[in-house]
Short mmCIF file of C-alpha atoms in Angstrom, two decimals:
data_model
loop_
_atom_site.label_atom_id
_atom_site.label_comp_id
_atom_site.label_asym_id
_atom_site.label_seq_id
_atom_site.Cartn_x
_atom_site.Cartn_y
_atom_site.Cartn_z
CA MET A 1 0.21 0.05 -0.17
CA PHE A 2 2.94 2.47 0.73
CA PHE A 3 4.00 1.89 -2.30
CA ARG A 4 1.50 2.20 -4.26
CA VAL A 5 0.38 5.60 -2.68
CA ARG A 6 4.64 6.85 -3.40
CA HIS A 7 4.29 5.67 -6.82
CA GLN A 8 0.71 7.76 -7.33
CA LYS A 9 2.84 10.91 -5.94
CA MET A 10 5.47 10.42 -8.29
CA VAL A 11 3.40 10.10 -11.18
CA HIS A 12 1.52 13.15 -10.20
CA VAL A 13 4.94 15.14 -10.01
CA TYR A 14 5.85 14.11 -13.40
CA LEU A 15 2.72 15.14 -14.81
CA LEU A 16 3.12 18.79 -12.93
CA VAL A 17 6.61 18.92 -14.66
CA LEU A 18 5.53 18.15 -18.12
CA VAL A 19 2.53 20.58 -17.55
CA ILE A 20 4.95 23.35 -16.81
CA LEU A 21 7.35 22.23 -19.31
CA GLY A 22 4.30 22.51 -21.94
CA ILE A 23 3.57 25.93 -20.56
CA LEU A 24 6.94 27.40 -20.86
CA VAL A 25 7.38 25.97 -24.53
CA VAL A 26 3.74 27.42 -25.64
CA LEU A 27 5.01 30.93 -23.80
CA GLY A 28 8.12 30.76 -25.75
CA ALA A 29 6.91 29.96 -29.00
CA MET A 30 4.13 32.67 -28.40
CA ILE A 31 7.10 35.13 -27.98
CA ALA A 32 8.71 34.17 -30.85
CA TYR A 33 5.71 34.67 -32.82
CA HIS A 34 4.90 38.09 -32.11
CA ALA A 35 8.59 39.04 -32.75
CA LEU A 36 8.28 37.64 -36.46
CA LEU A 37 4.88 39.59 -36.53
CA ARG A 38 6.58 42.54 -35.57
CA GLU A 39 9.28 42.13 -38.32
CA GLN A 40 6.79 41.34 -41.04
CA HIS A 41 4.76 44.11 -39.56
CA PHE A 42 7.85 46.60 -39.84
CA GLN A 43 8.86 44.81 -43.57
CA ILE A 44 5.23 45.69 -44.94
CA GLN A 45 4.86 49.10 -43.52
CA VAL A 46 8.43 49.69 -45.49
CA ALA A 47 7.10 48.21 -48.74
CA VAL A 48 3.82 50.11 -48.56
CA ALA A 49 5.53 53.54 -47.91
CA LYS A 50 7.64 52.73 -51.05
CA LEU A 51 4.63 51.88 -53.18
CA ALA A 52 2.77 54.54 -51.91
CA SER A 53 4.86 57.56 -50.81
CA GLY A 54 4.21 60.88 -53.00
CA ASP A 55 6.75 62.88 -50.93
CA SER A 56 7.70 65.60 -53.66
CA ASN A 57 11.62 64.69 -52.36
CA TYR A 58 11.48 61.33 -54.04
CA ARG A 59 10.10 62.51 -57.66
CA ASN A 60 13.78 63.22 -59.06
CA PHE A 61 14.59 59.97 -58.11
CA ASP A 62 15.96 57.47 -61.13
CA SER A 63 13.52 55.11 -61.95
CA SER A 64 15.98 52.53 -63.06
CA ALA A 65 18.01 52.42 -59.49
CA SER A 66 14.75 52.13 -58.00
CA GLN A 67 13.85 48.87 -60.16
CA TYR A 68 16.88 47.64 -59.29
CA HIS A 69 16.50 47.79 -55.77
CA GLN A 70 12.65 47.14 -55.32
CA ASN A 71 13.36 44.00 -53.45
CA SER A 72 15.56 45.65 -50.67
CA VAL A 73 13.55 44.38 -47.98
CA MET A 74 14.17 40.78 -48.70
CA ILE A 75 17.83 41.19 -49.37
CA LEU A 76 20.33 38.72 -48.24
CA GLU A 77 21.50 38.36 -44.85
CA GLU A 78 24.69 39.05 -45.60
CA GLN A 79 23.81 42.05 -47.52
CA LYS A 80 22.40 43.69 -44.28
CA PRO A 81 24.84 46.37 -43.42
CA LEU A 82 26.13 47.29 -40.06
CA VAL A 83 26.93 50.83 -40.42
CA ILE A 84 28.50 52.97 -37.69
CA TYR A 85 28.94 56.87 -37.66
CA ASN A 86 30.86 57.96 -34.86
CA ARG A 87 30.29 62.12 -35.64
CA VAL A 88 32.66 64.46 -34.83
CA PRO A 89 31.04 67.70 -33.04
CA LYS A 90 30.23 70.36 -35.73
CA THR A 91 30.98 68.60 -38.71
CA GLY A 92 27.80 68.59 -40.36
CA SER A 93 26.80 65.36 -39.04
CA THR A 94 23.18 66.51 -38.00
CA SER A 95 22.33 67.08 -41.56
CA PHE A 96 24.11 63.63 -42.54
CA VAL A 97 22.02 62.03 -39.87
CA ASN A 98 18.71 63.68 -40.86
CA VAL A 99 19.35 62.17 -44.47
CA ALA A 100 19.31 58.75 -43.10
CA TYR A 101 16.15 59.50 -41.11
CA ASP A 102 14.41 60.73 -43.76
CA LEU A 103 15.16 57.67 -45.78
CA HIS A 104 15.05 54.79 -43.18
CA SER A 105 11.53 54.08 -44.21
CA TYR A 106 12.02 54.06 -47.96
CA ASN A 107 15.26 52.02 -47.86
CA ALA A 108 14.23 49.70 -44.99
CA PHE A 109 17.13 49.98 -42.42
CA ARG A 110 16.89 51.14 -38.72
CA VAL A 111 18.67 54.25 -37.18
CA LEU A 112 19.67 54.15 -33.70
CA HIS A 113 21.45 57.41 -31.92
CA VAL A 114 24.12 56.11 -29.32
CA ASN A 115 23.79 58.36 -26.34
CA VAL A 116 27.14 58.08 -24.24
CA THR A 117 26.83 59.09 -20.01
CA GLY A 118 28.20 62.37 -19.50
CA ASN A 119 28.66 62.99 -23.13
CA SER A 120 32.21 61.17 -22.93
CA HIS A 121 33.87 59.74 -26.07
CA LEU A 122 35.47 57.21 -24.17
CA LEU A 123 33.85 53.67 -23.36
CA SER A 124 35.32 50.98 -20.83
CA ILE A 125 36.85 48.07 -22.68
CA TYR A 126 33.20 46.17 -21.13
CA ASP A 127 31.35 48.94 -22.40
CA GLN A 128 32.97 48.70 -26.00
CA PHE A 129 32.32 44.89 -26.01
CA ARG A 130 28.88 45.06 -25.02
CA PHE A 131 28.45 47.95 -27.46
CA ILE A 132 30.07 45.44 -30.17
CA ASP A 133 27.97 42.70 -29.02
CA ASN A 134 24.63 44.42 -29.25
CA THR A 135 25.37 45.95 -32.54
CA THR A 136 26.54 42.77 -34.05
CA ARG A 137 22.95 40.53 -32.74
CA TRP A 138 20.43 42.88 -33.04
CA MET A 139 18.34 43.24 -36.16
CA ARG A 140 20.11 44.77 -39.84
CA PRO A 141 20.17 46.51 -41.51
CA ALA A 142 21.01 49.71 -39.26
CA PHE A 143 23.12 52.91 -38.96
CA TYR A 144 23.66 53.32 -35.82
CA HIS A 145 25.44 57.32 -34.93
CA GLY A 146 26.57 59.17 -31.68
CA HIS A 147 29.61 61.19 -30.18
CA PHE A 148 32.35 58.54 -29.60
CA ALA A 149 35.44 57.50 -30.73
CA TYR A 150 36.47 54.68 -33.02
CA ILE A 151 35.68 51.25 -31.47
CA ASP A 152 37.73 48.10 -33.04
CA PHE A 153 35.17 45.35 -33.55
CA GLU A 154 38.13 43.07 -34.62
CA ARG A 155 40.32 43.21 -31.48
CA TYR A 156 37.22 41.56 -29.83
CA GLY A 157 36.99 38.81 -32.49
CA TYR A 158 33.96 40.23 -34.37
CA LYS A 159 33.64 41.35 -38.21
CA LYS A 160 34.25 44.98 -38.69
CA PRO A 161 31.32 47.16 -39.34
CA TYR A 162 30.76 49.44 -42.37
CA TYR A 163 32.62 52.48 -40.52
CA VAL A 164 31.94 55.97 -42.12
CA GLN A 165 32.90 59.63 -40.95
CA LEU A 166 33.17 63.44 -42.11
CA LEU A 167 35.61 65.83 -41.44
CA ARG A 168 35.88 69.45 -41.34
CA LYS A 169 38.68 72.14 -41.44
CA PRO A 170 39.99 71.97 -37.70
CA LEU A 171 39.92 75.78 -37.10
CA ASP A 172 36.78 76.25 -38.57
CA ARG A 173 34.85 73.55 -36.45
CA LEU A 174 36.26 75.06 -33.56
CA VAL A 175 35.31 78.40 -34.50
CA SER A 176 31.60 77.00 -35.15
CA TYR A 177 31.95 75.46 -31.94
CA TYR A 178 32.88 78.34 -29.71
CA TYR A 179 29.92 80.60 -31.04
CA PHE A 180 27.53 77.53 -30.81
CA LEU A 181 27.94 77.65 -27.16
CA ARG A 182 26.91 81.21 -26.99
CA TYR A 183 24.34 81.87 -29.65
CA GLY A 184 22.72 78.28 -30.61
CA ASP A 185 21.83 77.05 -33.82
CA ASP A 186 18.30 77.42 -36.02
CA TYR A 187 17.86 73.50 -35.09
CA ARG A 188 16.91 74.46 -31.67
CA PRO A 189 16.78 78.09 -31.41
CA HIS A 190 14.99 78.50 -28.14
CA LEU A 191 17.52 76.63 -26.44
CA VAL A 192 19.71 78.36 -24.21
CA ARG A 193 23.24 77.04 -24.40
CA LYS A 194 25.83 77.15 -21.34
CA LYS A 195 28.11 80.18 -22.54
CA HIS A 196 25.24 82.05 -23.31
CA MET A 197 25.65 84.90 -21.02
CA ASP A 198 29.58 85.05 -22.34
CA SER A 199 28.33 86.04 -25.65
CA SER A 200 29.39 89.32 -26.08
CA THR A 201 33.18 87.89 -26.13
CA THR A 202 34.14 87.26 -29.80
CA PHE A 203 36.65 84.29 -30.61
CA ASP A 204 39.54 86.79 -31.61
CA GLU A 205 39.01 88.29 -28.09
CA CYS A 206 39.22 84.81 -26.63
CA VAL A 207 42.18 83.74 -28.19
CA GLU A 208 43.60 87.46 -27.61
CA ARG A 209 42.69 87.09 -23.65
CA GLY A 210 44.22 83.38 -23.17
CA GLY A 211 40.42 81.98 -22.76
CA SER A 212 40.12 78.21 -21.77
CA ASP A 213 37.47 77.61 -24.42
CA CYS A 214 39.43 78.74 -27.60
CA GLN A 215 42.74 77.25 -26.64
CA ALA A 216 44.71 75.32 -29.51
CA ASN A 217 44.70 72.16 -27.88
CA LEU A 218 40.75 72.06 -28.47
CA LEU A 219 41.53 71.55 -31.58
CA TRP A 220 42.64 68.04 -30.90
CA LEU A 221 39.58 66.18 -31.57
CA GLN A 222 38.89 64.61 -34.95
CA ILE A 223 42.62 63.00 -34.59
CA PRO A 224 41.54 61.29 -31.49
CA PHE A 225 37.95 60.23 -33.06
CA LEU A 226 39.48 58.32 -35.86
CA CYS A 227 42.41 57.19 -33.58
CA GLY A 228 40.22 55.04 -31.07
CA GLN A 229 39.87 54.59 -27.22
CA SER A 230 43.77 54.23 -26.50
CA ALA A 231 45.41 56.64 -23.89
CA ASP A 232 47.67 57.77 -26.74
CA CYS A 233 45.01 58.85 -28.85
CA TRP A 234 43.81 61.72 -26.81
CA ILE A 235 47.67 63.31 -25.95
CA PRO A 236 47.45 66.83 -27.81
CA GLY A 237 50.25 66.63 -30.08
CA SER A 238 50.98 62.81 -29.88
CA GLU A 239 52.82 61.73 -33.63
CA TRP A 240 51.71 58.02 -32.62
CA ALA A 241 47.99 59.03 -32.69
CA LEU A 242 47.98 61.08 -36.29
CA ARG A 243 49.68 58.22 -37.91
CA GLN A 244 46.86 55.39 -36.19
CA ALA A 245 44.07 58.09 -37.63
CA LYS A 246 45.60 57.63 -40.95
CA ARG A 247 45.93 54.01 -40.62
CA ASN A 248 42.34 53.44 -39.22
CA VAL A 249 41.19 55.75 -42.24
CA LEU A 250 42.68 53.68 -44.95
CA GLU A 251 42.27 50.06 -43.28
CA LYS A 252 39.24 50.25 -41.10
CA TYR A 253 37.01 53.05 -42.13
CA THR A 254 34.75 52.17 -45.34
CA LEU A 255 34.65 55.85 -46.17
CA VAL A 256 35.56 59.50 -44.95
CA GLY A 257 34.59 62.34 -46.40
CA VAL A 258 34.85 66.10 -45.76
CA THR A 259 31.95 68.57 -44.98
CA GLU A 260 32.60 71.00 -47.83
CA LYS A 261 31.71 68.05 -49.95
CA MET A 262 28.84 66.45 -48.41
CA GLY A 263 26.92 65.87 -51.91
CA GLU A 264 29.60 64.26 -53.07
CA TYR A 265 30.20 62.00 -50.32
CA LEU A 266 26.30 60.84 -50.13
CA GLN A 267 26.62 59.51 -53.68
CA MET A 268 29.45 57.54 -52.54
CA LEU A 269 28.20 55.94 -50.20
CA GLU A 270 25.23 55.00 -52.28
CA LEU A 271 27.49 53.25 -54.19
CA VAL A 272 29.84 51.55 -51.61
CA ILE A 273 27.16 50.34 -48.95
CA PRO A 274 25.47 47.30 -49.68
CA GLY A 275 21.37 46.43 -49.56
CA GLY A 276 20.30 50.09 -50.80
CA MET A 277 20.89 51.67 -47.68
CA PHE A 278 21.97 55.10 -48.80
CA ARG A 279 19.27 54.96 -52.17
CA ASN A 280 18.97 58.21 -53.40
CA ALA A 281 20.87 59.82 -50.80
CA SER A 282 22.19 62.28 -52.73
CA GLU A 283 18.96 63.35 -54.42
CA HIS A 284 17.13 63.70 -51.07
CA PHE A 285 19.94 65.89 -49.63
CA LYS A 286 20.14 68.40 -52.99
CA HIS A 287 16.42 68.85 -53.10
CA SER A 288 15.46 68.58 -49.20
CA SER A 289 14.80 71.48 -46.91
CA LYS A 290 16.60 69.74 -44.05
CA SER A 291 19.61 69.85 -46.25
CA HIS A 292 21.83 72.20 -44.21
CA LEU A 293 20.62 71.58 -40.61
CA ARG A 294 22.26 73.38 -37.38
CA LYS A 295 23.76 76.19 -38.70
CA THR A 296 24.86 78.32 -35.96
CA ALA A 297 22.99 81.89 -35.04
CA LYS A 298 25.86 84.00 -35.36
CA LYS A 299 29.43 84.12 -36.14
CA TYR A 300 31.94 86.64 -36.26
CA PRO A 301 34.90 86.07 -38.99
CA VAL A 302 38.26 85.64 -37.25
CA SER A 303 41.16 87.88 -38.12
CA ARG A 304 44.26 87.35 -39.94
CA LYS A 305 46.35 87.50 -36.39
CA THR A 306 44.37 84.79 -35.03
CA VAL A 307 44.73 82.37 -37.71
CA GLN A 308 48.38 82.92 -37.97
CA LYS A 309 48.28 82.53 -34.25
CA PHE A 310 46.36 78.64 -34.48
CA HIS A 311 48.85 78.27 -37.68
CA GLU A 312 51.65 78.10 -35.55
CA SER A 313 50.56 75.51 -33.10
CA THR A 314 51.39 72.00 -33.34
CA VAL A 315 48.25 70.61 -32.56
CA TRP A 316 46.81 72.86 -35.60
CA GLN A 317 49.51 71.35 -38.11
CA MET A 318 48.51 67.50 -37.21
CA GLU A 319 44.73 67.97 -36.97
CA ASN A 320 45.09 69.85 -40.51
CA GLU A 321 47.23 67.19 -41.65
CA LEU A 322 44.78 64.59 -41.25
CA TYR A 323 41.80 66.54 -43.00
CA ALA A 324 44.10 67.43 -45.90
CA PHE A 325 45.11 63.34 -46.02
CA VAL A 326 41.19 62.62 -46.11
CA ALA A 327 40.36 65.42 -48.63
CA ARG A 328 43.17 64.03 -50.96
CA GLU A 329 42.09 60.47 -50.72
CA PHE A 330 38.12 61.33 -50.57
CA ALA A 331 39.06 63.58 -53.96
CA PHE A 332 40.89 60.85 -55.03
CA ALA A 333 38.24 57.85 -54.52
CA TYR A 334 35.78 60.04 -56.40
CA GLY A 335 37.68 61.18 -59.12
CA LYS A 336 38.21 57.42 -60.13
CA GLN A 337 34.58 56.71 -59.48
CA PHE A 338 33.26 60.01 -61.61
CA PRO A 339 35.64 60.80 -63.86
CA ASN A 340 33.72 62.86 -66.20
CA ILE A 341 32.61 64.97 -63.00
CA SER A 342 36.00 65.22 -61.95
CA SER A 343 37.46 66.49 -65.07
CA GLY A 344 35.20 69.32 -65.39
CA VAL A 345 32.00 68.68 -67.43
CA SER A 346 30.11 71.55 -67.66
CA GLY A 347 27.25 73.58 -66.55
CA THR A 348 23.95 72.12 -67.86
CA MET A 349 25.31 68.66 -68.52
CA LYS A 350 26.79 68.15 -64.74
CA LYS A 351 23.26 69.02 -63.08
CA HIS A 352 21.53 65.99 -65.23
CA LEU A 353 24.60 63.09 -64.11
CA LYS A 354 23.04 60.39 -61.90
CA ILE A 355 24.23 57.65 -60.21
CA SER A 356 22.86 55.26 -62.81
CA ALA A 357 25.15 57.04 -65.68
CA ILE A 358 28.38 55.88 -63.58
CA PRO A 359 30.68 54.31 -66.26
CA PRO A 360 30.96 50.61 -66.53
CA PRO A 361 33.73 48.66 -64.69
CA SER A 362 37.24 48.76 -65.60
CA PHE A 363 37.82 45.44 -65.43
CA ARG A 364 36.45 42.11 -66.91
CA TYR A 365 36.73 38.40 -66.69
CA GLU A 366 38.79 36.44 -68.92
CA LYS A 367 39.87 32.86 -69.29
CA ILE A 368 37.70 30.85 -66.59
CA TYR A 369 38.24 27.59 -66.54
CA PRO A 370 36.73 25.15 -65.94
CA LYS A 371 35.05 26.07 -69.22
CA PRO A 372 31.30 26.22 -69.81
CA SER A 373 29.67 22.72 -70.82
CA ASN A 374 28.00 22.13 -74.05
CA GLN A 375 24.65 22.05 -72.59
CA HIS A 376 25.41 25.52 -71.39
CA LYS A 377 26.90 26.49 -74.81
CA LYS A 378 23.63 25.34 -76.63
CA LYS A 379 21.29 27.23 -74.49
CA LYS A 380 23.54 30.47 -74.91
CA ASN A 381 23.30 30.04 -78.85
CA THR A 382 19.61 29.15 -78.61
CA ALA A 383 19.17 32.37 -77.01
CA ARG A 384 21.06 34.56 -79.31
CA VAL A 385 18.98 32.97 -82.07
#
């Protein structure tokens, strides 16, 4: 009798465990199903937006490019890019990012802002790992942007993303930032900036008095942003940091451009980022009212004396060397891609040149082995007839 009661209790325990496991399986299936529905809903919204959009900013888009990319929602997994833009402040980054925000639904990708605590440009080693692990596991294609220094994905064993960047003439960037802190900009005109009470002091006067926020060392920003998270990257005047920044431009970044050539930069992004993420970006930038956001409300011209003083500083010379290096590299790449534009196509004709009119490849495939079978040759000959 005792063993029978004990056996019945064990059966009840097993049944209870099976019921709990069944409930957990059902809940897991429901969660997975709802996640799939959300993803499908997003893709349907994107497809409907593409078909139904009557936005005037997109009427000038090239039809052949649209046909070529009409299946961009269903692109292969390896064609779903992870793009990271570690934006340098006051380099036209707001205008660039807003192009991405405007295009995300049309081109089926997500845009995410990375807000680093305390406006710090550096992350701890563990936070770097968490950021890399998050971005590589979450849904793609995706465009991440934020004010942080370059993070090396390959150092942690991950495939490198598509890093993009824009640089600006170093003194122009600092002067713009100086007046931005005092007068704000047209993006959020009613926001009072932290230096608002000091708005009567011009940049020239600040330099003359030796002010704290117009020092030459403050130019040291574009080099460390491209150099990375190492300590030496953030030492003003570090020759190693300059060399590392240049190396990263050539080896780690997909494309680095300059603010003054934003339209051309977007043209290049249309070609080098797969999956059609930046499709029609240059046309949108050209026709959109958001093309030149965040213009500083008030700026005074800088005197020759101030310019000369900065030009004598080691930090300016190094920052300017990086800027000139990037400008040359970008002009070279753009000239190879668009030789007709670079060689000086005149007036009316230049306005009508589009991405779809790029020249054919300058290479071809020959001596292909093993040779096509006879069956393939017959099909080819039949097709020609």
